[in-house]
C-alpha cells in the first residue's frame, strides 16, 4: 500500500502569507472593470495541535480564505505554505499528500455528500484513493470511523437523504478523518444544525483535537463556539484582519472597536472588560450600526470607520496597519486608537 506524507519540519503546520483574492467584473454591459476584494492581505499561522478561530460578519472573506488555505482556489497574490513548502508550487505527488494532510468540512453537509453514494462509499473513497487499507480491511476501518463520530456500522449502506442534518455532518467528519489529516479547515460546520446537535458535533471536534492532536482552522459566526474551541482568534472585516489574539485575552478584553461590537451583539458573550482604548478610556460598547459596506466599494481609510462609534480624524483618511500595540505583547490590532501610541 502506498502512503504519501510530507516531511516534518519545525515551525507552523500551515502558513498563509499576504493572501489576496480579487474577483474582476464589469458593471453593466459597457461599464468599467472593477474588482471585488474578497480577501485583502491576510497572513496567518496554524501550529500543530492548535485551533485558530476566524470570526467576522457575512461578507468578511472567511469562506474565501478557507478555500485558498485548502488550495481549492488560487489566490490573486500571496502564498500558502504547508510545513514550509508552497502548496501552489507542489508537484502532483506532493499535492496528493497535501490533500491527505489538510481536509475540509463544509457548512452544508447535504450539499457536500453525493446523494447517490452510500455512507460506506463516501467514507471508503478517500481510503482507496490514498491506498490506506487493503480491500479486506476497508469495511472495518469505515466502521471504526463511524464509531468515532457516534454512528453505528449499521448505517453504512444507507444514503444521505435518510439522515438528519446532524448525522450528515458526522458522516462528513468521518470522511475527513478517513485519511488521518493533520489539519481540518471547518467552514461554519455548525450553522446549519439545531443548537442541541451543535453541542454534540462540537464535542466530537474537541475530542478529536485532544485525542488525535489535529489542528483546526475553525470559521464561525458563533462567538460562544469560537471561545470554547479556539486557542487563538483572527477577526476579519471586509477581507482584512483587524485583530488577532490568544482567545482568552481577546474575550477578556477586545481591543478593536469592531471586535468589541461583535461581542456586544452576542448576549451570551460577556467580555469581562470591554474595549478600553488608550485615547478615550472606558466607554459603553454597542453592536456595529448599519450594514457592512460592499467589498466592491470599500471606504477609504479604515474600512470600519463609517460604522465605528470611536472614529476620529485619521480614520477616514489613513488605513491603519496591523501591528502590536503598546502594552499588549503578542497581540495585533489595526486601529488608530492603538497604533498612535505604539
Tab-separated table of C-alpha atoms in Angstrom:
chain	number	residue	atom	x	y	z
A	1	UNK	CA	0.000	0.000	0.000
A	2	UNK	CA	1.226	3.454	-0.908
A	3	UNK	CA	1.011	6.144	1.737
A	4	UNK	CA	2.235	9.604	0.806
A	5	UNK	CA	3.252	12.056	3.510
A	6	UNK	CA	5.052	15.380	3.505
A	7	UNK	CA	8.241	15.641	5.577
A	8	UNK	CA	8.013	17.021	9.096
A	9	UNK	CA	9.622	20.396	9.646
A	10	UNK	CA	9.921	22.761	12.564
A	11	UNK	CA	7.642	25.756	12.618
A	12	UNK	CA	3.928	26.228	11.805
A	13	UNK	CA	1.882	23.452	10.251
A	14	UNK	CA	0.365	25.852	7.737
A	15	UNK	CA	1.154	29.480	6.912
A	16	UNK	CA	-0.741	31.929	4.720
A	17	UNK	CA	1.314	34.894	3.550
A	18	UNK	CA	-0.347	38.120	2.451
A	19	UNK	CA	-3.231	36.329	0.717
A	20	UNK	CA	-5.378	38.336	-1.667
A	21	UNK	CA	-8.332	37.206	-3.715
A	22	UNK	CA	-9.857	39.772	-6.066
A	23	UNK	CA	-12.702	38.978	-8.454
A	24	UNK	CA	-12.711	41.250	-11.536
A	25	UNK	CA	-16.036	42.091	-13.173
A	26	UNK	CA	-17.694	44.701	-15.363
A	27	UNK	CA	-20.526	46.853	-14.053
A	28	UNK	CA	-23.100	46.922	-16.831
A	29	UNK	CA	-22.629	45.908	-20.447
A	30	UNK	CA	-20.202	48.727	-21.250
A	31	UNK	CA	-19.192	49.565	-17.709
A	32	UNK	CA	-15.673	49.921	-16.440
A	33	UNK	CA	-13.818	46.975	-14.991
A	34	UNK	CA	-13.991	46.722	-11.213
A	35	UNK	CA	-12.709	44.375	-8.538
A	36	UNK	CA	-14.446	42.679	-5.647
A	37	UNK	CA	-11.833	42.419	-2.900
A	38	UNK	CA	-12.908	39.271	-1.054
A	39	UNK	CA	-9.620	38.817	0.834
A	40	UNK	CA	-7.078	41.613	1.014
A	41	UNK	CA	-3.674	40.847	2.541
A	42	UNK	CA	-4.356	38.157	5.163
A	43	UNK	CA	-1.455	36.457	6.946
A	44	UNK	CA	-1.939	33.641	9.445
A	45	UNK	CA	-0.271	30.616	11.002
A	46	UNK	CA	-1.677	27.422	12.487
A	47	UNK	CA	0.668	25.335	14.630
A	48	UNK	CA	0.440	21.637	15.467
A	49	UNK	CA	-2.397	20.781	17.852
A	50	UNK	CA	-3.812	24.309	17.818
A	51	UNK	CA	-7.167	25.801	16.848
A	52	UNK	CA	-7.245	29.149	15.069
A	53	UNK	CA	-10.753	30.590	15.100
A	54	UNK	CA	-11.806	33.048	12.380
A	55	UNK	CA	-14.762	35.354	13.047
A	56	UNK	CA	-16.469	38.206	11.263
A	57	UNK	CA	-19.781	39.180	9.707
A	58	UNK	CA	-21.043	37.688	6.453
A	59	UNK	CA	-19.050	39.141	3.582
A	60	UNK	CA	-15.821	39.477	5.558
A	61	UNK	CA	-13.983	36.912	3.387
A	62	UNK	CA	-13.842	33.965	5.798
A	63	UNK	CA	-15.000	31.275	3.355
A	64	UNK	CA	-12.804	32.602	0.545
A	65	UNK	CA	-9.846	32.443	2.920
A	66	UNK	CA	-10.708	28.817	3.762
A	67	UNK	CA	-10.817	27.834	0.105
A	68	UNK	CA	-7.373	29.332	-0.511
A	69	UNK	CA	-5.824	27.683	2.543
A	70	UNK	CA	-7.076	24.309	1.286
A	71	UNK	CA	-5.905	25.090	-2.284
A	72	UNK	CA	-9.435	24.818	-3.653
A	73	UNK	CA	-8.937	28.362	-5.001
A	74	UNK	CA	-5.724	30.027	-6.114
A	75	UNK	CA	-5.035	33.450	-4.614
A	76	UNK	CA	-4.689	36.551	-6.748
A	77	UNK	CA	-1.418	37.041	-4.872
A	78	UNK	CA	0.270	35.673	-1.789
A	79	UNK	CA	1.116	32.108	-0.866
A	80	UNK	CA	0.133	29.170	1.323
A	81	UNK	CA	2.901	27.055	2.881
A	82	UNK	CA	2.352	23.605	4.326
A	83	UNK	CA	5.234	22.553	6.576
A	84	UNK	CA	7.407	25.151	4.903
A	85	UNK	CA	6.631	24.313	1.258
A	86	UNK	CA	4.453	26.370	-1.081
A	87	UNK	CA	1.247	24.491	-1.832
A	88	UNK	CA	0.970	26.141	-5.240
A	89	UNK	CA	4.490	25.024	-6.194
A	90	UNK	CA	3.914	21.374	-5.266
A	91	UNK	CA	4.153	18.663	-7.887
A	92	UNK	CA	1.361	16.155	-8.374
A	93	UNK	CA	2.687	13.700	-5.801
A	94	UNK	CA	3.232	16.383	-3.158
A	95	UNK	CA	-0.192	17.892	-3.769
A	96	UNK	CA	-1.795	14.488	-3.209
A	97	UNK	CA	-0.007	14.272	0.128
A	98	UNK	CA	-1.159	17.790	0.990
A	99	UNK	CA	-4.782	16.924	0.253
A	100	UNK	CA	-4.482	13.960	2.564
A	101	UNK	CA	-2.999	16.112	5.335
A	102	UNK	CA	-5.486	19.002	5.004
A	103	UNK	CA	-9.196	18.223	4.933
A	104	UNK	CA	-12.235	20.492	4.838
A	105	UNK	CA	-15.657	20.302	6.477
A	106	UNK	CA	-18.281	22.450	4.771
A	107	UNK	CA	-21.254	24.378	6.095
A	108	UNK	CA	-23.960	22.352	4.333
A	109	UNK	CA	-23.452	18.626	4.970
A	110	UNK	CA	-26.144	17.583	2.498
A	111	UNK	CA	-24.658	19.570	-0.388
A	112	UNK	CA	-21.192	18.115	0.263
A	113	UNK	CA	-22.395	14.485	0.132
A	114	UNK	CA	-23.085	12.581	-3.088
A	115	UNK	CA	-26.794	11.646	-2.871
A	116	UNK	CA	-26.164	8.535	-4.982
A	117	UNK	CA	-23.347	7.202	-2.785
A	118	UNK	CA	-23.871	5.154	0.363
A	119	UNK	CA	-22.191	6.112	3.612
A	120	UNK	CA	-19.706	3.295	3.048
A	121	UNK	CA	-18.796	4.518	-0.450
A	122	UNK	CA	-18.466	8.118	0.776
A	123	UNK	CA	-16.031	7.276	3.567
A	124	UNK	CA	-14.202	4.484	1.749
A	125	UNK	CA	-13.414	6.604	-1.331
A	126	UNK	CA	-10.510	8.633	0.192
A	127	UNK	CA	-9.155	5.477	1.842
A	128	UNK	CA	-8.981	3.828	-1.586
A	129	UNK	CA	-7.555	6.916	-3.320
A	130	UNK	CA	-4.688	7.161	-0.827
A	131	UNK	CA	-4.313	3.359	-0.532
A	132	UNK	CA	-4.567	3.402	3.235
A	133	UNK	CA	-6.088	-0.065	3.669
A	134	UNK	CA	-6.486	-3.312	1.782
A	135	UNK	CA	-9.874	-4.417	0.423
A	136	UNK	CA	-10.436	-6.788	3.346
A	137	UNK	CA	-9.764	-4.062	5.913
A	138	UNK	CA	-11.732	-1.143	4.463
A	139	UNK	CA	-15.086	-2.105	5.939
A	140	UNK	CA	-13.612	-2.408	9.429
A	141	UNK	CA	-11.851	0.957	9.038
A	142	UNK	CA	-15.093	2.641	7.938
A	143	UNK	CA	-16.915	1.094	10.906
A	144	UNK	CA	-14.245	2.464	13.254
A	145	UNK	CA	-14.557	5.953	11.776
A	146	UNK	CA	-18.341	5.893	12.162
A	147	UNK	CA	-17.920	4.869	15.777
A	148	UNK	CA	-15.554	7.825	16.326
A	149	UNK	CA	-18.336	10.214	15.295
A	150	UNK	CA	-21.097	8.457	17.227
A	151	UNK	CA	-22.692	6.382	14.441
A	152	UNK	CA	-23.112	2.610	14.267
A	153	UNK	CA	-21.814	0.373	11.493
A	154	UNK	CA	-25.443	-0.436	10.593
A	155	UNK	CA	-25.737	2.908	8.742
A	156	UNK	CA	-23.024	2.016	6.220
A	157	UNK	CA	-25.316	1.069	3.364
A	158	UNK	CA	-27.805	3.899	3.747
A	159	UNK	CA	-27.941	7.112	1.657
A	160	UNK	CA	-27.618	10.782	2.741
A	161	UNK	CA	-31.340	11.568	2.409
A	162	UNK	CA	-32.060	9.013	5.135
A	163	UNK	CA	-30.205	11.032	7.799
A	164	UNK	CA	-30.790	14.190	9.818
A	165	UNK	CA	-28.559	17.248	9.359
A	166	UNK	CA	-26.501	16.375	12.426
A	167	UNK	CA	-25.976	12.804	11.255
A	168	UNK	CA	-24.892	14.009	7.812
A	169	UNK	CA	-22.332	16.321	9.387
A	170	UNK	CA	-20.998	13.365	11.407
A	171	UNK	CA	-20.605	11.462	8.134
A	172	UNK	CA	-18.695	14.416	6.651
A	173	UNK	CA	-16.394	14.472	9.692
A	174	UNK	CA	-15.819	10.711	9.373
A	175	UNK	CA	-14.903	11.205	5.708
A	176	UNK	CA	-12.423	13.926	6.634
A	177	UNK	CA	-10.884	11.687	9.325
A	178	UNK	CA	-10.539	8.753	6.926
A	179	UNK	CA	-7.114	9.929	5.738
A	180	UNK	CA	-5.740	10.858	9.196
A	181	UNK	CA	-5.358	14.592	8.455
A	182	UNK	CA	-3.136	16.942	10.435
A	183	UNK	CA	-5.334	19.998	9.770
A	184	UNK	CA	-9.086	20.311	9.338
A	185	UNK	CA	-10.488	23.522	7.885
A	186	UNK	CA	-14.051	23.788	9.194
A	187	UNK	CA	-16.142	26.422	7.410
A	188	UNK	CA	-19.199	27.170	9.563
A	189	UNK	CA	-19.706	23.442	10.286
A	190	UNK	CA	-22.424	24.049	12.902
A	191	UNK	CA	-24.521	26.852	11.419
A	192	UNK	CA	-26.999	24.600	9.577
A	193	UNK	CA	-27.682	22.486	12.678
A	194	UNK	CA	-30.030	22.740	15.641
A	195	UNK	CA	-28.496	24.039	18.875
A	196	UNK	CA	-28.640	20.655	20.618
A	197	UNK	CA	-26.933	18.964	17.659
A	198	UNK	CA	-24.302	21.736	17.521
A	199	UNK	CA	-23.168	20.810	21.030
A	200	UNK	CA	-22.752	17.165	20.045
A	201	UNK	CA	-20.692	17.991	16.945
A	202	UNK	CA	-18.616	20.484	18.904
A	203	UNK	CA	-17.793	17.817	21.484
A	204	UNK	CA	-16.696	15.458	18.697
A	205	UNK	CA	-14.336	18.083	17.263
A	206	UNK	CA	-12.965	18.915	20.709
A	207	UNK	CA	-12.329	15.223	21.427
A	208	UNK	CA	-10.525	14.810	18.084
A	209	UNK	CA	-8.190	17.682	18.907
A	210	UNK	CA	-7.438	16.241	22.324
A	211	UNK	CA	-7.106	12.608	21.219
A	212	UNK	CA	-5.500	12.869	17.778
A	213	UNK	CA	-3.804	16.286	18.171
A	214	UNK	CA	-5.485	17.532	14.997
A	215	UNK	CA	-5.174	21.246	14.241
A	216	UNK	CA	-8.188	23.278	13.123
A	217	UNK	CA	-8.829	26.446	11.177
A	218	UNK	CA	-12.309	26.978	12.559
A	219	UNK	CA	-14.588	29.515	10.879
A	220	UNK	CA	-17.758	30.503	12.684
A	221	UNK	CA	-20.072	33.424	13.338
A	222	UNK	CA	-20.966	31.910	16.732
A	223	UNK	CA	-18.678	33.568	19.250
A	224	UNK	CA	-19.585	31.100	22.005
A	225	UNK	CA	-18.281	28.228	19.886
A	226	UNK	CA	-15.121	30.107	18.961
A	227	UNK	CA	-14.423	30.950	22.596
A	228	UNK	CA	-14.893	27.314	23.637
A	229	UNK	CA	-12.780	25.680	20.930
A	230	UNK	CA	-10.097	28.158	19.856
A	231	UNK	CA	-6.589	28.767	21.139
A	232	UNK	CA	-6.207	31.901	19.026
A	233	UNK	CA	-8.679	34.094	17.141
A	234	UNK	CA	-8.478	36.107	13.923
A	235	UNK	CA	-11.113	38.827	13.465
A	236	UNK	CA	-11.857	39.759	9.837
A	237	UNK	CA	-13.675	42.742	8.382
A	238	UNK	CA	-14.125	43.378	4.641
A	239	UNK	CA	-11.386	40.924	3.700
A	240	UNK	CA	-8.800	42.210	6.179
A	241	UNK	CA	-7.612	41.149	9.608
A	242	UNK	CA	-8.485	43.820	12.165
A	243	UNK	CA	-7.427	41.910	15.292
A	244	UNK	CA	-5.506	38.780	16.236
A	245	UNK	CA	-5.034	37.480	19.757
A	246	UNK	CA	-4.917	34.487	22.047
A	247	UNK	CA	-8.556	33.549	22.608
A	248	UNK	CA	-8.671	34.076	26.362
A	249	UNK	CA	-7.123	37.560	26.119
A	250	UNK	CA	-9.421	38.556	23.249
A	251	UNK	CA	-12.581	37.562	25.085
A	252	UNK	CA	-11.359	39.220	28.271
A	253	UNK	CA	-10.546	42.490	26.560
A	254	UNK	CA	-11.131	43.096	22.839
A	255	UNK	CA	-9.015	45.940	21.504
A	256	UNK	CA	-10.616	46.813	18.162
A	257	UNK	CA	-13.994	48.610	18.295
A	258	UNK	CA	-15.331	46.161	15.704
A	259	UNK	CA	-14.423	43.153	17.869
A	260	UNK	CA	-15.997	44.818	20.892
A	261	UNK	CA	-19.111	45.488	18.808
A	262	UNK	CA	-19.354	41.845	17.768
A	263	UNK	CA	-19.240	40.860	21.442
A	264	UNK	CA	-21.913	43.424	22.290
A	265	UNK	CA	-24.198	41.921	19.631
A	266	UNK	CA	-23.866	38.437	21.187
A	267	UNK	CA	-25.652	38.409	24.566
A	268	UNK	CA	-24.048	35.092	25.545
A	269	UNK	CA	-20.599	36.656	25.316
A	270	UNK	CA	-19.912	38.746	28.406
A	271	UNK	CA	-16.475	40.232	27.942
A	272	UNK	CA	-15.049	40.910	31.372
A	273	UNK	CA	-13.687	44.228	30.233
A	274	UNK	CA	-14.987	45.722	27.019
A	275	UNK	CA	-12.845	47.762	24.669
A	276	UNK	CA	-10.811	50.284	26.628
A	277	UNK	CA	-8.703	52.289	24.237
A	278	UNK	CA	-5.765	54.464	25.205
A	279	UNK	CA	-7.492	57.609	23.940
A	280	UNK	CA	-10.951	57.888	25.411
A	281	UNK	CA	-10.887	55.276	28.162
A	282	UNK	CA	-13.790	53.071	29.147
A	283	UNK	CA	-16.876	53.620	27.006
A	284	UNK	CA	-20.171	51.889	26.517
A	285	UNK	CA	-19.804	49.424	23.668
A	286	UNK	CA	-22.591	48.906	21.152
A	287	UNK	CA	-23.121	46.479	18.290
A	288	UNK	CA	-21.900	47.849	14.923
A	289	UNK	CA	-24.560	50.055	13.359
A	290	UNK	CA	-25.538	49.905	9.713
A	291	UNK	CA	-24.675	47.279	7.142
A	292	UNK	CA	-21.213	46.118	6.208
A	293	UNK	CA	-20.107	48.086	3.094
A	294	UNK	CA	-19.797	46.349	-0.249
A	295	UNK	CA	-16.363	44.769	-0.944
A	296	UNK	CA	-16.687	46.434	-4.360
A	297	UNK	CA	-16.705	49.903	-2.830
A	298	UNK	CA	-14.612	49.758	0.340
A	299	UNK	CA	-14.473	53.075	2.239
A	300	UNK	CA	-11.147	54.960	2.282
A	301	UNK	CA	-9.004	54.910	5.391
A	302	UNK	CA	-10.071	52.373	7.992
A	303	UNK	CA	-12.776	50.215	6.342
A	304	UNK	CA	-14.733	50.158	9.611
A	305	UNK	CA	-14.751	53.908	10.231
A	306	UNK	CA	-18.264	54.655	8.815
A	307	UNK	CA	-19.734	52.315	11.463
A	308	UNK	CA	-17.263	52.980	14.274
A	309	UNK	CA	-18.554	54.834	17.360
A	310	UNK	CA	-14.990	55.878	18.264
A	311	UNK	CA	-13.724	57.226	14.949
A	312	UNK	CA	-11.652	60.392	14.886
A	313	UNK	CA	-9.765	62.458	12.303
A	314	UNK	CA	-7.271	59.925	10.818
A	315	UNK	CA	-9.824	57.111	10.492
A	316	UNK	CA	-11.410	58.223	7.221
A	317	UNK	CA	-8.100	59.098	5.575
A	318	UNK	CA	-5.392	56.585	6.509
A	319	UNK	CA	-5.708	52.809	6.605
A	320	UNK	CA	-4.273	51.595	9.947
A	321	UNK	CA	-1.536	48.975	9.946
A	322	UNK	CA	-1.970	45.650	11.694
A	323	UNK	CA	0.597	45.925	14.448
A	324	UNK	CA	1.345	45.150	18.095
A	325	UNK	CA	0.026	47.927	20.343
A	326	UNK	CA	1.987	49.217	23.303
A	327	UNK	CA	1.444	47.178	26.445
A	328	UNK	CA	-0.207	44.282	24.567
A	329	UNK	CA	2.607	41.838	23.666
A	330	UNK	CA	1.675	39.084	21.264
A	331	UNK	CA	-1.491	40.810	20.073
A	332	UNK	CA	-2.135	42.564	16.761
A	333	UNK	CA	-4.723	45.237	16.028
A	334	UNK	CA	-5.396	47.511	13.060
A	335	UNK	CA	-6.810	50.608	14.739
A	336	UNK	CA	-5.624	54.226	15.034
A	337	UNK	CA	-6.793	54.315	18.656
A	338	UNK	CA	-3.954	51.936	19.481
A	339	UNK	CA	-1.435	52.475	16.704
A	340	UNK	CA	-0.763	56.126	17.508
A	341	UNK	CA	0.602	55.042	20.886
A	342	UNK	CA	2.753	52.147	19.580
